[in-house]
Amino acid sequence: MIKDKVIIITGASSGIGEATAKLLASKGGKVVLGARRIDKLKQISEDIVAGGGQAVYQELDVTNPAHSKTIAALAQESFGRVDAIFLNAGIMPTSPLSALKVEDWHETVDINITGVLNGVAAILPLFIEQKSGQVLATSSVAGLKAYPGSAVYGGTKWFVRDFMEVLRIESAMEGTNIRATTIYPAAINTELLGSISDADSAKAMKQLYAQHGISPERIANVITFAIDAPEDTTINEFTVGPTTQPW
């Protein structure tokens, strides 16, 4: 059951993270919100509390290991424990390799890969000690299939796919009972398109999302289902939305 479960959510200031936080809180979950935009987090947290839910928040730069440790500590101090962490923070600055958006490449790796590593490093000791816990992470359909313009972004999402599968296997081998769940969204109508600095790629993606995009609430429903599943139930992967692209 979700009621009284303590869930950390990264990338919680908009899109999938915001929708998930609100849905979990409405079902009795205690949510701990992290993102770089503290003003957005404050408003979301206040909305949740005003609706009778429980939420705390912290400014979170997932590329900073200290921030991830601090939000794990905040969850324990506020609610006494941690039951799950949803590693959702990410950017999607797609572009052809020939555009040489090198700064975008490095930022994508820092947030999409290092951010996941920092989150897991911060929470894994606790989960191992209590022999329970759930790690959920947002990959992408670009982590299942190669798409032009998504070499770097897709590469980070392939990493998430492999990393989460190994986490699941090692947990089973070591008897730590840590559940690992990976989400593979397709075109979700969030602020991700705003991270695309290449004009041609941005135009193409906006057209794609206008035709195929679905709401972040769809993903929130999937996350909620995965967390709500019985502790002895293994749910490893979800793909949500179309996996084809018109090129």
PDB file of C-alpha atoms in Angstrom:
ATOM      1  CA  MET A   1       0.000   0.000   0.000  1.00  0.00           C
ATOM      2  CA  ILE A   2       1.052   3.583  -0.638  1.00  0.00           C
ATOM      3  CA  LYS A   3      -0.432   5.018   2.557  1.00  0.00           C
ATOM      4  CA  ASP A   4       2.324   6.234   4.914  1.00  0.00           C
ATOM      5  CA  LYS A   5       5.114   5.197   2.555  1.00  0.00           C
ATOM      6  CA  VAL A   6       7.934   7.763   2.399  1.00  0.00           C
ATOM      7  CA  ILE A   7       8.993   8.489  -1.169  1.00  0.00           C
ATOM      8  CA  ILE A   8      11.807  10.768  -2.349  1.00  0.00           C
ATOM      9  CA  ILE A   9      11.217  12.280  -5.800  1.00  0.00           C
ATOM     10  CA  THR A  10      13.930  14.043  -7.802  1.00  0.00           C
ATOM     11  CA  GLY A  11      13.031  16.363 -10.654  1.00  0.00           C
ATOM     12  CA  ALA A  12       9.873  17.113  -8.688  1.00  0.00           C
ATOM     13  CA  SER A  13       9.319  20.738  -9.724  1.00  0.00           C
ATOM     14  CA  SER A  14       7.318  19.985 -12.888  1.00  0.00           C
ATOM     15  CA  GLY A  15       6.138  17.327 -15.323  1.00  0.00           C
ATOM     16  CA  ILE A  16       6.338  13.698 -14.273  1.00  0.00           C
ATOM     17  CA  GLY A  17       7.851  14.491 -10.879  1.00  0.00           C
ATOM     18  CA  GLU A  18       5.175  17.007  -9.944  1.00  0.00           C
ATOM     19  CA  ALA A  19       2.317  14.813 -11.166  1.00  0.00           C
ATOM     20  CA  THR A  20       3.701  11.805  -9.303  1.00  0.00           C
ATOM     21  CA  ALA A  21       4.176  13.753  -6.072  1.00  0.00           C
ATOM     22  CA  LYS A  22       0.598  15.004  -6.105  1.00  0.00           C
ATOM     23  CA  LEU A  23      -0.884  11.610  -6.909  1.00  0.00           C
ATOM     24  CA  LEU A  24       1.130   9.741  -4.288  1.00  0.00           C
ATOM     25  CA  ALA A  25       0.322  12.354  -1.643  1.00  0.00           C
ATOM     26  CA  SER A  26      -3.388  12.114  -2.488  1.00  0.00           C
ATOM     27  CA  LYS A  27      -3.193   8.399  -1.699  1.00  0.00           C
ATOM     28  CA  GLY A  28      -1.532   8.912   1.673  1.00  0.00           C
ATOM     29  CA  GLY A  29       2.116   8.788   0.653  1.00  0.00           C
ATOM     30  CA  LYS A  30       4.610  11.081   2.387  1.00  0.00           C
ATOM     31  CA  VAL A  31       6.597  12.768  -0.355  1.00  0.00           C
ATOM     32  CA  VAL A  32      10.027  14.367  -0.167  1.00  0.00           C
ATOM     33  CA  LEU A  33      10.534  16.660  -3.140  1.00  0.00           C
ATOM     34  CA  GLY A  34      13.816  17.717  -4.699  1.00  0.00           C
ATOM     35  CA  ALA A  35      14.695  19.904  -7.694  1.00  0.00           C
ATOM     36  CA  ARG A  36      16.743  22.973  -8.536  1.00  0.00           C
ATOM     37  CA  ARG A  37      13.772  25.372  -8.620  1.00  0.00           C
ATOM     38  CA  ILE A  38      12.988  25.888  -4.969  1.00  0.00           C
ATOM     39  CA  ASP A  39      10.103  28.293  -5.669  1.00  0.00           C
ATOM     40  CA  LYS A  40       8.291  25.617  -7.675  1.00  0.00           C
ATOM     41  CA  LEU A  41       8.884  23.014  -4.980  1.00  0.00           C
ATOM     42  CA  LYS A  42       7.537  25.352  -2.325  1.00  0.00           C
ATOM     43  CA  GLN A  43       4.302  25.874  -4.252  1.00  0.00           C
ATOM     44  CA  ILE A  44       3.817  22.171  -5.000  1.00  0.00           C
ATOM     45  CA  SER A  45       4.473  21.269  -1.372  1.00  0.00           C
ATOM     46  CA  GLU A  46       2.035  23.913  -0.144  1.00  0.00           C
ATOM     47  CA  ASP A  47      -0.615  22.651  -2.568  1.00  0.00           C
ATOM     48  CA  ILE A  48      -0.165  19.104  -1.295  1.00  0.00           C
ATOM     49  CA  VAL A  49      -0.381  20.135   2.351  1.00  0.00           C
ATOM     50  CA  ALA A  50      -3.421  22.324   1.651  1.00  0.00           C
ATOM     51  CA  GLY A  51      -5.104  19.257   0.179  1.00  0.00           C
ATOM     52  CA  GLY A  52      -4.473  17.244   3.313  1.00  0.00           C
ATOM     53  CA  GLY A  53      -1.283  15.524   2.161  1.00  0.00           C
ATOM     54  CA  GLN A  54       2.211  15.418   3.637  1.00  0.00           C
ATOM     55  CA  ALA A  55       5.209  16.878   1.823  1.00  0.00           C
ATOM     56  CA  VAL A  56       8.604  18.411   2.507  1.00  0.00           C
ATOM     57  CA  TYR A  57      11.066  19.766  -0.020  1.00  0.00           C
ATOM     58  CA  GLN A  58      14.677  20.726  -0.576  1.00  0.00           C
ATOM     59  CA  GLU A  59      16.664  22.398  -3.317  1.00  0.00           C
ATOM     60  CA  LEU A  60      18.409  19.552  -5.097  1.00  0.00           C
ATOM     61  CA  ASP A  61      21.154  19.558  -7.711  1.00  0.00           C
ATOM     62  CA  VAL A  62      21.439  15.857  -8.501  1.00  0.00           C
ATOM     63  CA  THR A  63      24.979  16.325  -9.829  1.00  0.00           C
ATOM     64  CA  ASN A  64      26.092  17.236  -6.287  1.00  0.00           C
ATOM     65  CA  PRO A  65      26.527  14.114  -4.104  1.00  0.00           C
ATOM     66  CA  ALA A  66      26.077  16.148  -0.927  1.00  0.00           C
ATOM     67  CA  HIS A  67      22.613  17.293  -2.059  1.00  0.00           C
ATOM     68  CA  SER A  68      21.476  13.695  -2.533  1.00  0.00           C
ATOM     69  CA  LYS A  69      22.721  12.727   0.919  1.00  0.00           C
ATOM     70  CA  THR A  70      20.949  15.734   2.418  1.00  0.00           C
ATOM     71  CA  ILE A  71      17.572  14.910   0.886  1.00  0.00           C
ATOM     72  CA  ALA A  72      17.855  11.320   2.129  1.00  0.00           C
ATOM     73  CA  ALA A  73      18.541  12.723   5.595  1.00  0.00           C
ATOM     74  CA  LEU A  74      15.596  15.131   5.267  1.00  0.00           C
ATOM     75  CA  ALA A  75      13.266  12.224   4.552  1.00  0.00           C
ATOM     76  CA  GLN A  76      14.443  10.341   7.630  1.00  0.00           C
ATOM     77  CA  GLU A  77      14.308  13.409   9.871  1.00  0.00           C
ATOM     78  CA  SER A  78      10.845  14.400   8.663  1.00  0.00           C
ATOM     79  CA  PHE A  79       9.132  11.018   8.448  1.00  0.00           C
ATOM     80  CA  GLY A  80      11.373   8.526  10.234  1.00  0.00           C
ATOM     81  CA  ARG A  81      12.295   6.344   7.292  1.00  0.00           C
ATOM     82  CA  VAL A  82      12.514   6.007   3.487  1.00  0.00           C
ATOM     83  CA  ASP A  83      10.547   3.407   1.523  1.00  0.00           C
ATOM     84  CA  ALA A  84      11.254   4.441  -2.073  1.00  0.00           C
ATOM     85  CA  ILE A  85      13.187   6.879  -4.220  1.00  0.00           C
ATOM     86  CA  PHE A  86      12.061   7.949  -7.684  1.00  0.00           C
ATOM     87  CA  LEU A  87      15.100   9.101  -9.676  1.00  0.00           C
ATOM     88  CA  ASN A  88      13.316  11.237 -12.210  1.00  0.00           C
ATOM     89  CA  ALA A  89      15.533  14.294 -12.788  1.00  0.00           C
ATOM     90  CA  GLY A  90      16.734  14.549 -16.374  1.00  0.00           C
ATOM     91  CA  ILE A  91      17.210  16.700 -19.471  1.00  0.00           C
ATOM     92  CA  MET A  92      16.794  15.928 -23.174  1.00  0.00           C
ATOM     93  CA  PRO A  93      18.865  18.313 -25.344  1.00  0.00           C
ATOM     94  CA  THR A  94      18.620  16.238 -28.534  1.00  0.00           C
ATOM     95  CA  SER A  95      20.638  17.221 -31.599  1.00  0.00           C
ATOM     96  CA  PRO A  96      22.577  15.527 -34.403  1.00  0.00           C
ATOM     97  CA  LEU A  97      26.144  14.703 -33.465  1.00  0.00           C
ATOM     98  CA  SER A  98      27.331  16.906 -36.325  1.00  0.00           C
ATOM     99  CA  ALA A  99      25.942  19.931 -34.460  1.00  0.00           C
ATOM    100  CA  LEU A 100      28.694  19.367 -31.869  1.00  0.00           C
ATOM    101  CA  LYS A 101      26.648  20.502 -28.895  1.00  0.00           C
ATOM    102  CA  VAL A 102      29.457  19.370 -26.621  1.00  0.00           C
ATOM    103  CA  GLU A 103      28.315  21.358 -23.578  1.00  0.00           C
ATOM    104  CA  ASP A 104      24.877  19.783 -23.919  1.00  0.00           C
ATOM    105  CA  TRP A 105      26.476  16.344 -24.093  1.00  0.00           C
ATOM    106  CA  HIS A 106      28.342  16.788 -20.828  1.00  0.00           C
ATOM    107  CA  GLU A 107      25.381  18.328 -19.013  1.00  0.00           C
ATOM    108  CA  THR A 108      23.168  15.448 -20.119  1.00  0.00           C
ATOM    109  CA  VAL A 109      25.646  12.892 -18.795  1.00  0.00           C
ATOM    110  CA  ASP A 110      26.040  14.814 -15.531  1.00  0.00           C
ATOM    111  CA  ILE A 111      22.307  14.985 -14.817  1.00  0.00           C
ATOM    112  CA  ASN A 112      20.982  11.802 -16.398  1.00  0.00           C
ATOM    113  CA  ILE A 113      23.774   9.462 -15.284  1.00  0.00           C
ATOM    114  CA  THR A 114      25.665  11.077 -12.407  1.00  0.00           C
ATOM    115  CA  GLY A 115      22.368  12.193 -10.891  1.00  0.00           C
ATOM    116  CA  VAL A 116      21.148   8.588 -10.768  1.00  0.00           C
ATOM    117  CA  LEU A 117      24.434   7.387  -9.294  1.00  0.00           C
ATOM    118  CA  ASN A 118      24.362  10.044  -6.587  1.00  0.00           C
ATOM    119  CA  GLY A 119      20.775   9.230  -5.679  1.00  0.00           C
ATOM    120  CA  VAL A 120      21.455   5.508  -5.392  1.00  0.00           C
ATOM    121  CA  ALA A 121      24.683   6.066  -3.450  1.00  0.00           C
ATOM    122  CA  ALA A 122      22.792   8.218  -0.948  1.00  0.00           C
ATOM    123  CA  ILE A 123      19.973   5.749  -0.319  1.00  0.00           C
ATOM    124  CA  LEU A 124      21.510   2.300  -0.867  1.00  0.00           C
ATOM    125  CA  PRO A 125      23.186   1.979   2.571  1.00  0.00           C
ATOM    126  CA  LEU A 126      19.825   2.580   4.267  1.00  0.00           C
ATOM    127  CA  PHE A 127      17.969   0.159   2.010  1.00  0.00           C
ATOM    128  CA  ILE A 128      20.639  -2.509   2.555  1.00  0.00           C
ATOM    129  CA  GLU A 129      20.499  -2.014   6.323  1.00  0.00           C
ATOM    130  CA  GLN A 130      16.715  -2.280   6.500  1.00  0.00           C
ATOM    131  CA  LYS A 131      16.598  -5.009   3.837  1.00  0.00           C
ATOM    132  CA  SER A 132      13.810  -3.260   1.985  1.00  0.00           C
ATOM    133  CA  GLY A 133      13.230  -0.324  -0.310  1.00  0.00           C
ATOM    134  CA  GLN A 134      12.382   0.486  -3.884  1.00  0.00           C
ATOM    135  CA  VAL A 135      14.439   2.376  -6.446  1.00  0.00           C
ATOM    136  CA  LEU A 136      12.488   3.693  -9.429  1.00  0.00           C
ATOM    137  CA  ALA A 137      14.186   5.468 -12.326  1.00  0.00           C
ATOM    138  CA  THR A 138      13.059   7.222 -15.484  1.00  0.00           C
ATOM    139  CA  SER A 139      14.752   5.873 -18.597  1.00  0.00           C
ATOM    140  CA  SER A 140      13.111   6.462 -22.001  1.00  0.00           C
ATOM    141  CA  VAL A 141      12.067   4.655 -25.144  1.00  0.00           C
ATOM    142  CA  ALA A 142      15.421   6.083 -26.319  1.00  0.00           C
ATOM    143  CA  GLY A 143      16.915   3.644 -23.819  1.00  0.00           C
ATOM    144  CA  LEU A 144      15.332   0.779 -25.755  1.00  0.00           C
ATOM    145  CA  LYS A 145      15.866   1.851 -29.355  1.00  0.00           C
ATOM    146  CA  ALA A 146      18.340   4.129 -31.142  1.00  0.00           C
ATOM    147  CA  TYR A 147      16.886   7.356 -32.537  1.00  0.00           C
ATOM    148  CA  PRO A 148      18.646   9.940 -34.748  1.00  0.00           C
ATOM    149  CA  GLY A 149      19.454  13.040 -32.736  1.00  0.00           C
ATOM    150  CA  SER A 150      19.467  11.115 -29.462  1.00  0.00           C
ATOM    151  CA  ALA A 151      22.944   9.584 -29.423  1.00  0.00           C
ATOM    152  CA  VAL A 152      23.957  11.159 -26.121  1.00  0.00           C
ATOM    153  CA  TYR A 153      20.532  11.407 -24.514  1.00  0.00           C
ATOM    154  CA  GLY A 154      19.718   7.846 -25.563  1.00  0.00           C
ATOM    155  CA  GLY A 155      23.117   6.691 -24.328  1.00  0.00           C
ATOM    156  CA  THR A 156      22.350   8.016 -20.863  1.00  0.00           C
ATOM    157  CA  LYS A 157      19.013   6.244 -20.878  1.00  0.00           C
ATOM    158  CA  TRP A 158      20.593   2.969 -22.011  1.00  0.00           C
ATOM    159  CA  PHE A 159      22.895   3.379 -19.023  1.00  0.00           C
ATOM    160  CA  VAL A 160      19.898   3.755 -16.698  1.00  0.00           C
ATOM    161  CA  ARG A 161      18.387   0.614 -18.181  1.00  0.00           C
ATOM    162  CA  ASP A 162      21.522  -1.484 -17.577  1.00  0.00           C
ATOM    163  CA  PHE A 163      22.264   0.041 -14.170  1.00  0.00           C
ATOM    164  CA  MET A 164      18.782  -0.656 -12.847  1.00  0.00           C
ATOM    165  CA  GLU A 165      18.805  -4.225 -14.132  1.00  0.00           C
ATOM    166  CA  VAL A 166      22.125  -4.897 -12.407  1.00  0.00           C
ATOM    167  CA  LEU A 167      20.777  -3.327  -9.206  1.00  0.00           C
ATOM    168  CA  ARG A 168      17.838  -5.731  -9.339  1.00  0.00           C
ATOM    169  CA  ILE A 169      20.061  -8.756  -9.968  1.00  0.00           C
ATOM    170  CA  GLU A 170      22.562  -7.879  -7.246  1.00  0.00           C
ATOM    171  CA  SER A 171      19.773  -7.243  -4.753  1.00  0.00           C
ATOM    172  CA  ALA A 172      18.398 -10.710  -5.451  1.00  0.00           C
ATOM    173  CA  MET A 173      21.858 -12.253  -5.116  1.00  0.00           C
ATOM    174  CA  GLU A 174      22.612 -10.427  -1.861  1.00  0.00           C
ATOM    175  CA  GLY A 175      19.170 -10.894  -0.317  1.00  0.00           C
ATOM    176  CA  THR A 176      18.624  -7.185   0.352  1.00  0.00           C
ATOM    177  CA  ASN A 177      15.051  -7.238  -1.015  1.00  0.00           C
ATOM    178  CA  ILE A 178      15.510  -3.953  -2.893  1.00  0.00           C
ATOM    179  CA  ARG A 179      13.015  -3.594  -5.718  1.00  0.00           C
ATOM    180  CA  ALA A 180      14.230  -1.891  -8.903  1.00  0.00           C
ATOM    181  CA  THR A 181      11.687  -0.458 -11.346  1.00  0.00           C
ATOM    182  CA  THR A 182      12.545   1.288 -14.618  1.00  0.00           C
ATOM    183  CA  ILE A 183      10.110   3.459 -16.565  1.00  0.00           C
ATOM    184  CA  TYR A 184      10.443   3.963 -20.331  1.00  0.00           C
ATOM    185  CA  PRO A 185       8.274   6.956 -21.297  1.00  0.00           C
ATOM    186  CA  ALA A 186       7.799   7.966 -24.906  1.00  0.00           C
ATOM    187  CA  ALA A 187       6.669  11.509 -25.790  1.00  0.00           C
ATOM    188  CA  ILE A 188       5.432  13.058 -22.542  1.00  0.00           C
ATOM    189  CA  ASN A 189       4.230  16.652 -22.504  1.00  0.00           C
ATOM    190  CA  THR A 190       6.675  18.145 -20.007  1.00  0.00           C
ATOM    191  CA  GLU A 191       9.317  20.879 -19.979  1.00  0.00           C
ATOM    192  CA  LEU A 192      11.970  18.559 -21.469  1.00  0.00           C
ATOM    193  CA  LEU A 193      11.592  20.193 -24.874  1.00  0.00           C
ATOM    194  CA  GLY A 194      12.874  23.417 -23.356  1.00  0.00           C
ATOM    195  CA  SER A 195      16.326  21.846 -22.918  1.00  0.00           C
ATOM    196  CA  ILE A 196      16.827  21.426 -26.697  1.00  0.00           C
ATOM    197  CA  SER A 197      19.216  24.134 -27.902  1.00  0.00           C
ATOM    198  CA  ASP A 198      19.461  22.947 -31.521  1.00  0.00           C
ATOM    199  CA  ALA A 199      16.782  24.858 -33.472  1.00  0.00           C
ATOM    200  CA  ASP A 200      16.043  22.176 -36.065  1.00  0.00           C
ATOM    201  CA  SER A 201      15.835  19.435 -33.451  1.00  0.00           C
ATOM    202  CA  ALA A 202      13.573  21.579 -31.268  1.00  0.00           C
ATOM    203  CA  LYS A 203      11.194  22.213 -34.154  1.00  0.00           C
ATOM    204  CA  ALA A 204      11.011  18.524 -35.093  1.00  0.00           C
ATOM    205  CA  MET A 205      10.456  17.420 -31.509  1.00  0.00           C
ATOM    206  CA  LYS A 206       7.704  19.988 -30.940  1.00  0.00           C
ATOM    207  CA  GLN A 207       5.880  18.663 -34.003  1.00  0.00           C
ATOM    208  CA  LEU A 208       6.330  15.087 -32.778  1.00  0.00           C
ATOM    209  CA  TYR A 209       5.056  15.874 -29.294  1.00  0.00           C
ATOM    210  CA  ALA A 210       2.089  17.807 -30.678  1.00  0.00           C
ATOM    211  CA  GLN A 211       1.048  14.659 -32.522  1.00  0.00           C
ATOM    212  CA  HIS A 212       1.986  11.902 -30.052  1.00  0.00           C
ATOM    213  CA  GLY A 213       2.503  13.518 -26.654  1.00  0.00           C
ATOM    214  CA  ILE A 214       0.681  12.219 -23.595  1.00  0.00           C
ATOM    215  CA  SER A 215       0.244  13.746 -20.163  1.00  0.00           C
ATOM    216  CA  PRO A 216       2.694  13.298 -17.268  1.00  0.00           C
ATOM    217  CA  GLU A 217      -0.245  12.063 -15.211  1.00  0.00           C
ATOM    218  CA  ARG A 218      -0.119   8.864 -17.282  1.00  0.00           C
ATOM    219  CA  ILE A 219       3.384   8.200 -15.965  1.00  0.00           C
ATOM    220  CA  ALA A 220       2.358   9.174 -12.442  1.00  0.00           C
ATOM    221  CA  ASN A 221      -0.285   6.441 -12.583  1.00  0.00           C
ATOM    222  CA  VAL A 222       2.356   3.891 -13.568  1.00  0.00           C
ATOM    223  CA  ILE A 223       4.719   4.944 -10.770  1.00  0.00           C
ATOM    224  CA  THR A 224       1.871   4.798  -8.279  1.00  0.00           C
ATOM    225  CA  PHE A 225       0.936   1.301  -9.450  1.00  0.00           C
ATOM    226  CA  ALA A 226       4.538   0.115  -9.080  1.00  0.00           C
ATOM    227  CA  ILE A 227       4.900   1.516  -5.558  1.00  0.00           C
ATOM    228  CA  ASP A 228       1.478   0.208  -4.531  1.00  0.00           C
ATOM    229  CA  ALA A 229       2.319  -3.347  -5.589  1.00  0.00           C
ATOM    230  CA  PRO A 230       2.865  -5.869  -2.763  1.00  0.00           C
ATOM    231  CA  GLU A 231       6.426  -5.937  -1.420  1.00  0.00           C
ATOM    232  CA  ASP A 232       6.929  -9.496  -2.653  1.00  0.00           C
ATOM    233  CA  THR A 233       5.888  -8.539  -6.186  1.00  0.00           C
ATOM    234  CA  THR A 234       8.591  -7.929  -8.765  1.00  0.00           C
ATOM    235  CA  ILE A 235       7.713  -5.290 -11.369  1.00  0.00           C
ATOM    236  CA  ASN A 236      10.844  -4.403 -13.304  1.00  0.00           C
ATOM    237  CA  GLU A 237       9.912  -2.355 -16.361  1.00  0.00           C
ATOM    238  CA  PHE A 238       7.139  -0.226 -17.852  1.00  0.00           C
ATOM    239  CA  THR A 239       7.029   1.282 -21.338  1.00  0.00           C
ATOM    240  CA  VAL A 240       4.441   4.046 -21.710  1.00  0.00           C
ATOM    241  CA  GLY A 241       3.448   5.550 -25.065  1.00  0.00           C
ATOM    242  CA  PRO A 242       4.426   4.889 -28.702  1.00  0.00           C
ATOM    243  CA  THR A 243       7.944   3.665 -29.372  1.00  0.00           C
ATOM    244  CA  THR A 244       8.062   4.634 -33.035  1.00  0.00           C
ATOM    245  CA  GLN A 245       9.114   7.986 -34.484  1.00  0.00           C
ATOM    246  CA  PRO A 246       8.231   9.428 -37.924  1.00  0.00           C
ATOM    247  CA  TRP A 247      11.634   9.483 -39.621  1.00  0.00           C
TER     248      TRP A 247
END
